């Protein structure tokens, strides 16, 4: 079938289409129906089925004779480690860890927070939870203790599984003090923790509460898979919203399995037994779907890469990993390629490696700029596929389905909607706009399987954040247009979310942190263009009356405050002190106008602006720190 036929079928008969795709999954009790509409606008998938994710990711492949195949390649240029783990070994390790967790009382529906770097134990912890029907919530290592505490309070986990440390170039990030701080700060106290001790920093353990990973599971009786219903939450993953409170995106088990299984062959063109590499982090949705679950559900081999595109040790690292592991399909963020291109524009490192196994490069996480795509296409000689998705959707909304039909690539577009996504561009009143016209991007409900059915314990917030602006649609928060051929173009966010090196961050959350500084009366954070990271946060600070300190001293403290409260991943290093912020007469801060001024772009101040002269003050202040160049 062609892409067009598959897509049409998925929209015309979602129930029939996805029920057919569900044949790729081993069910304990097979679904008789795919789509459940009774709670619309909340739609549920595979609710009447029973299934286990870990069974589908490990046990069934071992049972089918893949036990000796490598499931996970751990490649860590930072620690100088390489390890191949077979499906049989992975199953044995996961079942034992699950057994130990079960013996400590972790059962179906309990939440477990996982705070681990890019090591195989992170995957083992996730799969052990899945084996028991426990709901994991992985927290990215670059977040500070306060962010971890917020997630502990929202998910109320029975246990936390963590590593003693993560490794960043030139720096060991000790996780245990961050975890201790977070538990101290949180109102909810997990019953126990399991700590994987790494040689680079061995953590102190608190008697009674903290358990050493090795002793915890040695001698444990391996646990069997616990079947759960198709709508049971597989995991919660927190993502930035417009406020300081992150949103707990829920992923339901049945749809997650079916959608990821579909995508591995049809979108990524990968066959079982082949090597798929996604160079992201297990703390992000991309890592959940394509470092852990997608490749393993499909019986492929996944690469767990603990390193950076440059500096570990050089801009040839990616090519080495592709050569050594015969990677056929590679997925990363455009920022990683921009980093390599900046360091090695002529691709000299590439010449040292044989990357002929590679069939396709996939980019996502932020807008893929044409320069980067063209450079990657030319240097690697393979199709470069931009695809667009979000934490909420769990898999691509738009892409170019290489295993189904290789559609023409249009640079600047993540191509066409994937099955089940009825993508439309809407005007302010929610009417569909004609081809070529810019508007808010909505997806007509129901969303396909694998996407979020809800937010954790926050159904009202789910409805008000995503389903209320355009009744009958899911609001993506992205703006763009669709061309005459049905190709979608993503141009900007419609909210205060910014994208720094493929990481989604909330300017609202940053403003809450800056506002807490004793000398800051008012503030705003905007995203400014950055040639490497796409965007960087820039803070505008209005100091309280009577503050006589040097602005530089306050800025330095604000930068440190952001690092300690939100975490290093925010990359907050730029701020400027101004007298006033530009506002409308109703008091709305003109963040978009400030971002345009900073980027030296033409801008039109809204007619409702309170005082035009503030914009000149902002421009002068920005020029002083090297921005607002025309
Ligand atoms: N634990 C602790 N700290 C972390 C971390 C982690 N897991 N990940 C990042 N950080 C820290 C970094 O050490 C850095 O700290 P610094 O300010 O002390 O240097 C800061 O957070 C920002 O990190 P990062 O965004 O990685 O920037 P960088 O300057 O170190 O590297 C790139 C730049 C482009 C090489 C890097 O951003 C990159 O590899 N990006 C790929 C993005 C990606 O995979 N995104 C996932 C979505 S698909
Ligand atoms: P996250 O939830 O962290 O995956 O971030 C999702 C957001 O990143 C989207 O809503 C977009 O704003 C942006 N994004 C992701 N992929 C793309 C892409 N291919 N092109 C443009 N923007 C993207």
PDB file of C-alpha atoms in Angstrom, residues 168 215 280 312 418 471 622:
ATOM      1  CA  UNK A 168      29.598  15.203  31.597  1.00  0.00           C
ATOM      2  CA  UNK A 215      23.183  -6.316  46.787  1.00  0.00           C
ATOM      3  CA  UNK A 280      19.383  11.360  22.787  1.00  0.00           C
ATOM      4  CA  UNK A 312      34.247  12.982  23.519  1.00  0.00           C
ATOM      5  CA  UNK A 418       1.737   9.940  10.090  1.00  0.00           C
ATOM      6  CA  UNK A 471     -12.927  22.339  20.433  1.00  0.00           C
ATOM      7  CA  UNK A 622      20.627  44.668  24.280  1.00  0.00           C
TER       8      UNK A 622
END
